[in-house]
Amino acid sequence: MAERLDHIRRKIEKLREQIRYHDYRYYVLNDPVISDFEYDQLVEELRRLEEQYPQFITPDSPTQRVSGQPVEGFETYVHARPMLSLDNSYSEADIREFDRRIRKLAAGRPFNYVSELKIDGVSMALHYSEGRLVRAVTRGDGVRGEVVTENARTIRSLPLVLDDEVLSELLSRRRRSARADEVVVEVRGEVFLPREAFSELNRERAEAGEPLFANPRNAAAGTLKLLDPRIVAQRKLDMFCYALLVDNEHPFATHWEALQWLRRARFKVNPHNRLCSGIEDVIDYYEQFKERRDALAYEVDGIVVKVNQTALQEEFGATAKAPRWAIAYKFPARQATTRVKDIIVQVGRTGALTPVAILEPVEIGGVTVTRSTLHNEDEIERLGVKIGDWVLVERSGDVIPKVVKVIPERRTGRERPFKMPDRCPVCGGRVVRPPGEAIRRCISATCPAKLKAGLKFYAHRRAMDIEGLGDALIDQLVDRGLVKDFADLYHLKKADLMNLERMGDKSATKLLEQIEASKNRELYRLIFALGIRHVGERTAQILAEHYDSIQALMNASRQELEAIPEIGPIVAQSIYEWFREPRNRKLISRLKAAGVRMKRGPEAARRGTRLAGLQFVLTGRLASMTREEATRLIEQLGGRVASSVSRRTNYVVVGEEPGSKLDRARELGIPTLTEREFLNMVGRQ
Ligand code: IVH
């Protein structure tokens, strides 16, 4: 028995090691070496073992990153070494002046610099004791921060445990002797929200009528301080690490070596850091990244230049606010002032009316900006913007430029207030603003603007992937009445297409081929392409795992949808309502009649091995199928059915009037499933 348990413990530890390695490949190196499917299988297996043997669950297991409980508030913590800010420089002259100061302080001793990108986020300190993450503290006011460990743990690129060997390499360098369990390894870095996650978050907030985050830094700061780690986990925070202390001292002679150690220890270290022999090198680095900053997946607002030698750092010390051995060299602000020529209203896929400022063209950081979204009427009110106003426009964190503020000093009195229309500007249909929402929507079922935006979404590469069905074409198809819903796409004839502008024989043939090919896309793509509110790509995938056809999804009740762990009440409601709408049901049957695949296909059948290695025991009567049918179903999906409950049993399916097997399951702590949960699991609901 003990031997067997030991075997299980080792197996669990091995799985964790594997998952940690693959997390590292994926989240730190952006270079996964296994498929998502294989990864999911590893996690599934670990979860299963941990469920069966909860005594082996440890807080640093990859399954335990997100704790299920919101916290009441945050404790504060005094940093052993203050987390300082940086002095700023804005010109080459400034940075050369910094170099002169440093050379004077060094008084002839050799040194060099490390140049790093200045990430637009918030700094945080991680404390590891005995190789385990024990605490994460925000910068706070630099002296005292807040303990946000549960939130930090959701950052997937951040190791919860350190490798023994890499850790001993570090601890062997320690000067002071202390008991091993008292040593604190402190890693500092910048927590940030990648550009895409930031835009997505703001888009969602605009939709929900919540105030927008001004920039990724505010978004990262706000997210770190959320009380519910489950929400934090959805926000995709990330962290670049740039400082290392052991027992409050520098373990290495140079900053560069510390960065290399961090990398070996699997922290995410910015790959663009550069060791610079002198200030010319630093300036070159700055110039390069001033040009390249738009190509990065995260926002940077400059570079940070640091003296590499830690002994010199200690000697040069700090002023009250900032170290003398480092400085920020900021990129030019990507802001400009311009005039709002007009405010127009766009109608999106869901009928949402979005006000957009039409701007006097202005160049910001090499890009000519002509328009800027104003998101919704609350945002217009907050800004107080009128047509004709001079405004400050910024490109930051987001590819889409935004209006930062109005410049009231430049008002002439001829500015006109803007009012959101009561009718849809495209179809003239009725517009409603549901109570509690910031968004007005056109509720006309036949609004061409909604249809056009819906078709764009339907044809998107990540949805039904119809190459060649671009904006101009969609406009023509809708305007000429050739396409009135998604299903009409499948009835287009070559002759229809040949009549359109810029459409030759060859491109028409190709487009028809693409449309034909889209009939056979995976189920989740179709679910995604339908454009149901709150159903993004990931949710569509989850739904396609639980339901093997559109029909099954269509019949799902709200409660059933909510029972899926990743699906909350709002999403469940939205899906449920979408399928209750007669027009939508008609669309589904028309798509089906046109030959669009409505079921999970062979590529998902691989996923159908989802019961592989699992042993089930059935007890009691099932309402929806006989015991034989249930057995066959489990076996088809790679599982096994046993006649009695043992420790090897993974699940006991409990029907009506269950027998003693249920008691046995409880005794052994084997998880039980209701019929509905079982059907969900096998995708039959
Ligand atoms: S070093 C004492 N390195 O910029 C050294 N800071 O304006 C201070 N930041 O509070 C930190 N990227 O939040 C350092 N590569 C980087 C950074 C960085 C962003 C932030 C950090 C700091 C702020 C100062």
XYZ file of C-alpha atoms and ligand atoms in Angstrom:
709
model
C 0.000 0.000 0.000
C 2.643 2.473 1.075
C 4.688 1.476 -1.922
C 1.775 2.109 -4.222
C 1.157 5.508 -2.715
C 4.787 6.329 -3.101
C 4.564 5.364 -6.716
C 1.583 7.693 -7.172
C 3.341 10.533 -5.425
C 6.289 10.143 -7.768
C 4.007 10.003 -10.768
C 2.281 13.207 -9.647
C 5.614 14.938 -9.145
C 6.782 13.822 -12.566
C 3.637 15.159 -14.213
C 4.125 18.473 -12.433
C 7.694 18.676 -13.657
C 6.540 18.021 -17.205
C 3.792 20.625 -16.991
C 6.159 23.188 -15.489
C 8.567 22.592 -18.319
C 5.850 23.011 -20.933
C 4.512 26.127 -19.195
C 8.036 27.483 -19.416
C 8.299 26.643 -23.107
C 4.933 28.231 -23.795
C 4.691 31.230 -21.486
C 8.332 32.218 -21.090
C 9.989 31.190 -24.337
C 6.927 31.399 -26.609
C 8.179 28.174 -28.104
C 5.975 25.216 -27.171
C 7.235 21.742 -28.001
C 3.943 19.863 -27.643
C 0.450 20.484 -28.975
C -2.244 22.101 -26.847
C -4.007 18.782 -26.914
C -1.066 16.886 -25.462
C -0.604 19.584 -22.855
C -4.280 19.417 -21.863
C -3.926 15.672 -21.442
C -1.047 16.098 -19.014
C -2.989 18.613 -16.955
C -6.083 16.440 -17.053
C -4.118 13.449 -15.815
C -2.598 15.461 -12.988
C -5.985 16.857 -11.989
C -7.427 13.382 -11.957
C -4.666 12.005 -9.745
C -4.897 14.961 -7.405
C -8.621 14.544 -7.159
C -8.133 10.919 -6.261
C -5.245 11.548 -3.911
C -5.879 14.968 -2.421
C -3.261 14.300 0.236
C -0.632 14.954 -2.436
C -1.952 18.349 -3.501
C 0.593 21.068 -2.802
C 0.103 24.798 -3.284
C 2.777 24.926 -5.971
C 1.157 22.318 -8.183
C 0.380 23.775 -11.640
C -3.275 22.989 -10.941
C -3.303 25.311 -7.935
C -2.381 28.605 -9.578
C -5.810 30.093 -9.223
C -7.353 29.916 -5.807
C -11.116 29.784 -5.884
C -11.704 32.254 -3.092
C -11.755 36.041 -3.278
C -9.679 37.732 -0.575
C -11.027 40.321 1.848
C -8.240 42.818 1.340
C -4.460 43.028 1.163
C -1.941 43.145 3.950
C 0.883 45.600 3.629
C 4.544 44.698 3.683
C 7.635 46.833 4.146
C 10.236 46.185 1.456
C 13.586 45.154 2.877
C 15.106 47.427 0.260
C 12.924 50.244 -0.991
C 11.617 49.841 -4.518
C 12.842 53.051 -6.038
C 11.646 54.991 -8.989
C 13.913 56.241 -11.792
C 15.043 59.658 -12.905
C 13.994 60.432 -16.444
C 15.926 61.739 -19.389
C 14.383 62.878 -22.633
C 17.277 63.688 -24.958
C 20.654 62.526 -26.106
C 22.188 65.457 -24.230
C 20.516 64.259 -21.001
C 21.791 60.737 -21.378
C 25.334 61.898 -22.158
C 25.176 64.007 -19.041
C 24.216 60.902 -17.047
C 27.209 59.077 -18.526
C 29.531 61.928 -17.497
C 28.221 61.767 -13.926
C 28.738 58.016 -13.783
C 32.277 58.230 -15.159
C 33.102 60.797 -12.554
C 31.748 58.614 -9.771
C 33.611 55.577 -11.127
C 36.811 57.608 -11.065
C 38.656 55.525 -13.611
C 37.407 52.122 -12.507
C 36.123 50.030 -15.411
C 32.373 49.581 -15.816
C 29.772 49.038 -18.487
C 26.015 49.432 -18.899
C 23.029 47.216 -19.376
C 20.255 48.679 -21.506
C 16.756 47.344 -21.033
C 13.342 48.202 -22.354
C 11.211 50.217 -19.986
C 8.042 48.183 -19.826
C 4.819 50.097 -19.272
C 3.562 48.226 -16.242
C 3.937 48.165 -12.475
C 6.804 46.742 -10.506
C 6.433 43.865 -8.115
C 8.706 41.864 -5.831
C 8.547 38.082 -5.545
C 9.883 36.330 -2.471
C 11.033 32.726 -2.634
C 11.823 30.795 0.481
C 13.286 27.303 0.188
C 12.676 27.634 -3.513
C 8.959 28.277 -3.210
C 7.060 31.441 -3.975
C 5.883 32.642 -0.584
C 4.979 36.248 -1.193
C 4.416 38.781 -3.940
C 4.398 42.460 -3.019
C 3.461 45.472 -5.144
C 5.773 48.465 -5.205
C 3.246 50.590 -3.338
C 4.859 53.848 -2.321
C 8.282 52.233 -2.692
C 8.675 51.559 1.017
C 5.473 49.720 1.764
C 3.602 47.589 -0.731
C 0.596 45.296 -0.730
C 0.790 41.526 -0.531
C -0.865 40.211 -3.680
C 0.493 36.667 -3.709
C -2.730 34.968 -4.827
C -3.011 37.304 -7.789
C 0.647 36.994 -8.748
C 0.352 33.206 -8.767
C -2.034 33.457 -11.728
C 0.777 34.838 -13.909
C 1.605 31.752 -15.888
C 5.145 32.695 -16.860
C 6.156 32.973 -13.238
C 7.651 29.889 -11.571
C 5.980 28.806 -8.342
C 8.984 26.635 -7.483
C 12.632 26.982 -8.349
C 14.802 24.207 -9.650
C 16.979 22.736 -6.861
C 20.183 22.852 -8.829
C 19.754 26.385 -10.111
C 18.836 27.494 -6.618
C 21.858 25.905 -4.956
C 24.076 27.536 -7.519
C 22.728 30.837 -6.255
C 22.769 30.074 -2.545
C 26.359 28.855 -2.669
C 27.300 32.435 -3.539
C 25.770 33.824 -0.392
C 28.209 35.745 1.767
C 26.364 35.719 5.061
C 25.576 32.397 6.582
C 21.960 31.910 7.447
C 19.732 28.931 7.902
C 18.605 27.719 4.521
C 14.942 28.177 5.368
C 15.456 31.807 6.276
C 17.065 32.805 3.028
C 14.846 34.881 0.870
C 15.470 35.091 -2.832
C 13.843 38.262 -4.078
C 13.066 38.721 -7.746
C 11.794 42.064 -8.956
C 10.271 42.900 -12.250
C 7.518 44.569 -14.164
C 4.002 43.186 -14.321
C 2.297 44.170 -17.543
C -0.637 43.448 -19.775
C 0.291 42.621 -23.374
C -1.131 45.009 -25.954
C -3.666 42.523 -27.260
C -4.945 41.636 -23.793
C -5.198 45.341 -22.998
C -7.255 46.159 -26.112
C -9.457 43.152 -25.513
C -10.040 44.168 -21.899
C -10.984 47.712 -22.830
C -13.229 46.476 -25.612
C -15.067 44.278 -23.128
C -15.297 47.108 -20.619
C -16.682 49.483 -23.226
C -19.306 46.872 -24.124
C -20.210 46.400 -20.495
C -20.334 50.127 -19.916
C -17.474 50.061 -17.420
C -14.864 52.840 -17.300
C -11.901 52.209 -19.591
C -8.282 51.873 -18.513
C -6.233 54.778 -19.815
C -3.152 52.643 -20.529
C -1.693 49.168 -19.926
C 0.007 50.381 -16.763
C -3.271 51.374 -15.125
C -4.820 48.160 -16.341
C -1.988 46.077 -14.823
C -2.139 48.012 -11.546
C -5.915 47.718 -11.351
C -5.816 44.018 -12.123
C -3.177 43.218 -9.489
C -5.431 44.751 -6.881
C -8.580 42.828 -7.753
C -9.857 40.841 -4.823
C -10.864 37.810 -6.871
C -7.896 35.856 -8.263
C -10.221 34.091 -10.702
C -10.831 37.371 -12.499
C -7.132 38.198 -12.377
C -6.397 34.852 -14.036
C -8.573 35.801 -16.996
C -6.720 39.020 -17.606
C -3.480 37.470 -18.905
C -0.974 39.462 -16.873
C 2.655 38.751 -17.585
C 5.940 39.715 -15.950
C 9.450 40.555 -17.111
C 12.005 40.130 -14.342
C 14.955 42.485 -14.016
C 16.425 42.355 -10.516
C 17.663 39.736 -8.075
C 18.547 39.917 -4.391
C 19.504 37.164 -1.988
C 19.126 38.060 1.660
C 18.835 41.610 0.507
C 22.212 41.609 -1.209
C 23.451 41.282 -4.766
C 24.536 37.688 -5.332
C 26.491 38.502 -8.499
C 29.237 40.954 -9.352
C 27.243 42.202 -12.314
C 23.623 42.857 -13.149
C 24.130 40.958 -16.397
C 25.046 37.773 -14.539
C 21.950 38.177 -12.376
C 19.834 38.395 -15.536
C 21.445 35.211 -16.847
C 20.693 33.429 -13.595
C 17.068 34.584 -13.734
C 16.878 33.166 -17.209
C 18.319 29.832 -16.077
C 15.814 29.792 -13.230
C 13.069 30.085 -15.893
C 11.940 33.596 -15.130
C 10.829 35.635 -18.091
C 13.673 38.001 -18.855
C 13.303 40.452 -21.696
C 15.171 39.030 -24.710
C 16.107 42.517 -25.916
C 18.285 43.435 -22.927
C 21.727 44.424 -24.144
C 25.146 44.611 -22.544
C 26.597 47.947 -23.701
C 30.269 48.822 -23.634
C 29.632 52.555 -23.415
C 27.157 55.363 -23.948
C 27.371 55.161 -27.772
C 26.072 51.640 -27.558
C 23.266 52.794 -25.273
C 22.240 55.514 -27.735
C 22.262 53.002 -30.553
C 19.995 50.713 -28.512
C 17.630 53.600 -27.820
C 17.441 54.580 -31.493
C 16.767 51.010 -32.552
C 13.897 50.498 -30.159
C 12.431 53.928 -30.755
C 11.740 52.605 -34.259
C 10.818 49.072 -33.268
C 8.542 49.735 -30.311
C 5.358 49.271 -32.315
C 6.406 45.779 -33.309
C 6.582 44.595 -29.696
C 3.675 42.706 -28.179
C 3.733 44.993 -25.127
C 3.930 48.717 -24.597
C 7.288 50.309 -23.738
C 7.802 53.963 -22.955
C 11.572 54.152 -23.147
C 14.714 52.346 -22.111
C 16.358 51.898 -18.722
C 20.133 52.239 -18.518
C 21.840 50.553 -15.561
C 25.445 50.429 -14.417
C 26.330 46.761 -14.693
C 28.723 46.409 -11.721
C 26.746 45.751 -8.537
C 29.583 46.956 -6.277
C 29.499 50.308 -8.061
C 25.721 50.394 -7.792
C 25.989 49.969 -4.031
C 28.666 52.582 -3.784
C 26.840 55.196 -5.887
C 23.654 54.673 -3.892
C 20.440 56.558 -4.325
C 18.740 59.857 -3.708
C 15.439 59.757 -1.833
C 13.589 58.876 -4.987
C 15.879 57.167 -7.454
C 19.190 55.324 -7.738
C 22.181 57.252 -9.068
C 23.368 54.266 -11.088
C 20.335 54.001 -13.363
C 18.187 56.276 -15.473
C 15.191 56.056 -17.760
C 15.559 57.460 -21.263
C 12.031 58.069 -22.461
C 10.805 57.701 -26.016
C 9.068 60.741 -27.457
C 5.410 60.779 -26.388
C 3.148 59.548 -29.095
C 0.712 62.358 -28.648
C -0.410 65.195 -30.824
C -3.114 67.812 -30.823
C -5.651 68.001 -33.582
C -9.234 69.035 -34.242
C -12.376 66.931 -34.181
C -13.970 67.581 -37.571
C -16.994 65.437 -36.885
C -18.344 62.641 -34.748
C -19.949 59.812 -36.651
C -21.655 56.666 -35.434
C -20.694 53.168 -36.528
C -22.923 50.156 -36.147
C -21.271 46.908 -35.132
C -22.140 43.251 -35.333
C -24.286 43.274 -32.222
C -25.967 46.496 -33.321
C -23.843 48.492 -30.871
C -23.621 52.153 -31.859
C -20.059 53.381 -31.467
C -19.244 57.073 -31.773
C -16.042 57.759 -33.694
C -14.200 61.075 -33.848
C -13.182 62.109 -37.361
C -9.942 64.023 -36.921
C -7.991 66.547 -38.901
C -5.213 64.170 -40.107
C -2.201 64.341 -37.818
C 1.034 62.370 -37.700
C 1.833 60.582 -34.471
C 5.001 58.516 -34.290
C 5.118 57.914 -38.034
C 1.439 57.041 -38.434
C -1.201 59.368 -39.863
C -4.198 59.368 -37.592
C -7.584 60.327 -39.029
C -10.058 58.834 -36.592
C -10.352 57.703 -33.020
C -12.983 55.667 -31.253
C -14.904 57.393 -28.496
C -16.288 54.026 -27.309
C -19.691 55.097 -25.980
C -21.700 58.075 -24.833
C -20.427 57.881 -21.256
C -16.905 58.293 -22.560
C -17.984 61.328 -24.617
C -19.497 62.796 -21.504
C -16.409 62.049 -19.434
C -14.185 63.768 -21.994
C -16.706 66.545 -22.578
C -15.783 66.496 -26.246
C -17.713 68.524 -28.817
C -17.526 68.664 -32.595
C -14.912 71.273 -33.532
C -12.898 70.808 -30.325
C -9.111 70.693 -30.237
C -8.072 67.483 -28.523
C -4.962 65.687 -27.339
C -4.691 62.349 -29.138
C -2.395 59.523 -28.080
C -1.287 56.228 -29.495
C -0.524 54.105 -26.500
C -0.697 50.453 -25.651
C -3.191 50.080 -28.359
C -2.931 50.375 -32.093
C -6.137 52.368 -32.052
C -5.452 55.996 -31.168
C -7.535 57.591 -28.466
C -8.624 61.034 -27.379
C -6.926 61.776 -24.047
C -8.537 65.125 -23.313
C -10.118 68.228 -24.707
C -8.129 71.449 -24.772
C -10.769 73.923 -23.581
C -8.425 76.914 -23.969
C -8.713 76.541 -27.721
C -12.486 76.703 -27.841
C -13.969 79.420 -30.025
C -17.585 79.036 -29.014
C -18.475 77.549 -32.364
C -18.134 73.958 -31.113
C -21.261 71.860 -31.348
C -22.317 69.283 -28.760
C -22.828 65.764 -30.025
C -25.900 63.751 -29.290
C -26.230 60.014 -29.836
C -28.953 59.308 -32.393
C -32.260 57.755 -31.367
C -32.466 55.865 -34.631
C -29.906 53.646 -36.309
C -27.849 55.859 -38.650
C -27.685 53.033 -41.173
C -31.142 51.492 -41.319
C -33.216 54.035 -39.408
C -34.334 51.253 -37.061
C -35.138 51.673 -33.402
C -32.261 52.086 -30.963
C -32.404 51.017 -27.318
C -30.097 51.481 -24.406
C -30.887 48.790 -21.836
C -30.831 50.059 -18.255
C -27.423 49.687 -16.662
C -25.633 49.482 -20.017
C -23.503 52.134 -21.642
C -24.254 51.012 -25.144
C -27.135 51.838 -27.434
C -28.012 49.144 -29.884
C -29.907 49.041 -33.134
C -32.492 46.322 -32.623
C -33.560 45.995 -36.231
C -33.188 42.405 -37.375
C -32.491 43.455 -40.932
C -29.987 46.255 -40.376
C -27.436 46.004 -43.200
C -24.670 47.428 -40.998
C -25.144 44.617 -38.504
C -25.223 42.072 -41.298
C -22.038 43.411 -42.867
C -20.161 43.382 -39.571
C -21.555 39.908 -38.841
C -20.392 38.601 -42.205
C -16.918 40.003 -41.655
C -16.812 38.165 -38.379
C -18.222 34.968 -39.886
C -15.594 34.951 -42.630
C -12.733 35.815 -40.279
C -9.617 33.672 -40.376
C -10.285 32.428 -36.881
C -13.951 31.800 -37.531
C -15.092 30.139 -40.813
C -11.932 31.300 -42.560
C -13.295 32.364 -45.951
C -10.293 33.886 -47.650
C -11.088 36.621 -50.121
C -14.393 37.615 -48.556
C -13.205 41.093 -47.634
C -14.935 44.310 -46.614
C -15.441 45.726 -50.118
C -16.960 42.494 -51.343
C -19.243 42.130 -48.346
C -20.476 45.692 -48.868
C -21.406 44.908 -52.462
C -23.024 41.572 -51.659
C -25.216 43.126 -48.987
C -25.977 46.355 -50.848
C -27.117 44.424 -53.920
C -29.296 42.178 -51.840
C -27.379 39.063 -52.816
C -26.687 38.108 -49.196
C -29.276 38.571 -46.473
C -27.824 36.145 -43.964
C -24.777 33.873 -43.582
C -26.544 31.001 -45.316
C -26.973 33.036 -48.514
C -23.210 32.829 -49.000
C -23.639 29.172 -49.847
C -26.120 29.912 -52.622
C -23.966 32.405 -54.484
C -23.419 31.577 -58.136
C -20.490 32.504 -60.275
C -22.709 34.743 -62.387
C -23.688 36.725 -59.269
C -20.077 37.333 -58.423
C -18.962 38.181 -61.946
C -21.275 41.188 -61.899
C -19.438 42.730 -58.952
C -16.757 45.345 -59.164
C -13.184 44.135 -59.375
C -14.214 40.512 -59.681
C -12.696 38.399 -62.429
C -13.364 34.835 -63.438
C -10.416 33.536 -61.495
C -11.138 35.333 -58.258
C -14.821 34.360 -58.439
C -13.900 30.691 -58.816
C -11.471 30.951 -55.944
C -13.956 32.627 -53.670
C -16.594 29.984 -54.398
C -14.030 27.306 -53.559
C -13.281 29.033 -50.283
C -16.954 29.329 -49.426
C -17.410 25.648 -50.248
C -14.426 24.689 -48.084
C -15.870 26.620 -45.143
C -18.764 24.150 -44.975
C -16.448 21.686 -43.351
C -14.897 23.728 -40.566
C -14.595 22.417 -37.038
C -17.651 22.764 -34.847
C -16.115 25.334 -32.518
C -15.381 27.649 -35.438
C -19.023 27.621 -36.444
C -20.104 28.307 -32.855
C -17.637 31.200 -32.718
C -18.635 32.503 -36.163
C -22.304 32.831 -35.208
C -21.288 35.890 -33.219
C -23.234 35.111 -30.051
C -22.517 37.820 -27.478
C -19.877 36.834 -24.930
C -18.911 33.725 -26.902
C -15.284 34.232 -27.859
C -13.006 31.680 -29.425
C -12.087 29.999 -26.157
C -15.703 29.748 -24.997
C -16.639 28.312 -28.392
C -13.972 25.635 -27.932
C -15.264 24.779 -24.488
C -18.796 24.512 -25.832
C -17.654 22.263 -28.667
C -15.994 20.011 -26.125
C -19.196 19.667 -24.155
C -21.649 19.431 -27.004
C -21.013 17.372 -30.090
C -23.401 19.278 -32.346
C -25.143 22.599 -32.766
C -28.371 20.732 -32.136
C -27.172 19.591 -28.704
C -25.995 23.104 -27.862
C -29.283 24.555 -29.063
C -31.176 22.294 -26.652
C -29.029 23.072 -23.642
C -30.797 24.720 -20.735
C -29.403 27.725 -18.951
C -28.636 25.681 -15.828
C -26.848 23.094 -17.876
C -24.682 25.677 -19.584
C -23.902 27.260 -16.252
C -22.811 23.899 -14.911
C -19.830 24.001 -17.271
C -17.034 25.251 -15.016
C -15.702 27.951 -17.335
C -19.122 29.355 -18.194
C -20.742 31.958 -15.979
C -24.394 33.023 -15.766
C -24.122 35.961 -18.178
C -22.541 33.862 -20.895
C -25.004 31.018 -20.303
C -27.911 33.422 -20.550
C -26.587 34.936 -23.752
C -26.155 31.540 -25.442
C -29.531 30.357 -24.252
C -31.301 33.449 -25.505
C -29.548 33.404 -28.842
C -30.888 29.953 -29.568
C -34.417 30.885 -28.457
C -34.644 33.552 -31.155
C -36.658 32.161 -34.099
C -34.509 34.005 -36.652
C -31.404 32.379 -35.296
C -32.974 28.941 -35.297
C -33.975 29.499 -38.886
C -30.440 30.559 -39.718
C -29.116 27.332 -38.226
C -31.478 25.201 -40.266
C -30.641 27.134 -43.424
C -26.925 26.664 -42.798
C -27.557 22.981 -42.251
C -29.588 22.710 -45.448
C -26.765 24.452 -47.309
C -24.440 21.636 -46.199
C -22.534 23.352 -43.406
C -21.239 20.775 -40.958
C -23.068 20.957 -37.659
C -21.315 18.218 -35.719
C -18.010 17.616 -34.069
C -15.874 15.983 -36.726
C -13.028 13.509 -36.968
C -10.362 16.023 -35.898
C -12.232 16.426 -32.653
C -12.645 12.690 -32.313
C -9.075 12.697 -31.105
C -10.412 14.816 -28.315
C -13.092 12.162 -28.102
C -10.506 9.929 -26.449
C -11.104 12.168 -23.518
C -12.061 9.274 -21.296
C -8.842 7.428 -22.120
C -7.478 5.675 -19.081
C -10.516 6.457 -16.928
C -12.423 3.796 -15.105
C -16.149 4.230 -14.454
C -18.619 2.372 -12.317
C -22.354 2.705 -12.967
C -24.918 2.467 -10.224
C -28.691 3.008 -10.260
C -30.972 3.573 -13.231
C -30.165 6.197 -15.863
C -33.065 8.103 -17.366
C -31.641 8.716 -20.824
C -30.032 5.399 -21.678
C -29.645 1.805 -20.639
C -26.626 0.602 -18.779
C -25.403 -1.146 -21.950
C -25.643 2.076 -23.918
C -23.754 3.976 -21.244
C -21.061 1.297 -21.216
C -20.694 1.432 -24.972
C -20.475 5.208 -24.888
C -17.710 5.187 -22.279
C -15.800 2.549 -24.175
C -16.132 4.438 -27.448
C -14.432 7.368 -25.791
C -11.584 5.236 -24.547
C -12.784 4.641 -20.978
C -13.522 1.413 -19.152
C -16.452 0.276 -17.055
C -15.884 -1.871 -13.984
C -18.509 -3.788 -12.034
C -17.363 -2.759 -8.585
C -15.861 0.320 -6.982
C -12.180 0.170 -6.078
C -9.413 2.676 -5.587
C -8.737 2.407 -9.279
C -12.193 3.770 -10.075
C -12.131 7.354 -11.278
C -15.845 8.151 -11.333
C -19.039 6.587 -10.148
C -22.058 7.547 -12.245
C -25.077 7.680 -9.984
C -28.568 7.114 -11.425
C -31.883 6.687 -9.658
C -32.017 4.314 -6.690
C -28.300 3.718 -6.483
C -27.017 0.660 -4.663
C -24.228 0.001 -2.230
C -21.661 1.077 -4.830
C -22.469 4.655 -3.947
C -21.689 3.999 -0.269
C -18.438 2.359 -1.272
C -17.552 5.364 -3.471
C -18.150 7.733 -0.555
C -16.080 5.542 1.706
C -13.148 5.655 -0.684
C -13.641 9.296 -1.623
C -14.179 8.512 -5.302
C -15.922 11.372 -7.154
C -19.519 10.762 -8.180
C -21.336 12.134 -11.202
C -25.041 12.784 -11.643
C -26.495 11.635 -14.930
C -26.403 15.164 -16.244
C -22.777 15.658 -15.262
C -21.936 12.383 -16.926
C -23.732 13.383 -20.125
C -21.899 16.677 -20.075
C -18.627 14.874 -19.700
C -19.252 12.671 -22.712
C -20.617 15.546 -24.787
C -24.132 14.162 -25.023
C -25.973 17.174 -23.735
S 14.659 49.109 -12.765
C 15.894 51.051 -8.989
N 14.040 48.170 -15.144
O 9.929 51.976 -14.334
C 15.568 50.548 -10.334
N 12.438 49.494 -13.977
O 10.010 54.819 -13.708
C 14.148 50.749 -10.704
N 10.324 49.774 -15.176
O 9.342 51.697 -10.889
C 13.602 49.659 -11.461
N 10.872 48.576 -16.936
O 8.188 50.005 -12.455
C 13.635 48.904 -14.076
N 13.613 47.265 -17.246
C 13.210 47.992 -16.181
C 11.931 48.566 -16.121
C 11.582 49.327 -14.995
C 9.918 49.301 -16.355
C 9.500 50.638 -14.287
C 9.519 50.263 -12.818
C 9.998 51.501 -12.109
C 9.639 52.565 -13.089
C 10.455 53.809 -12.872
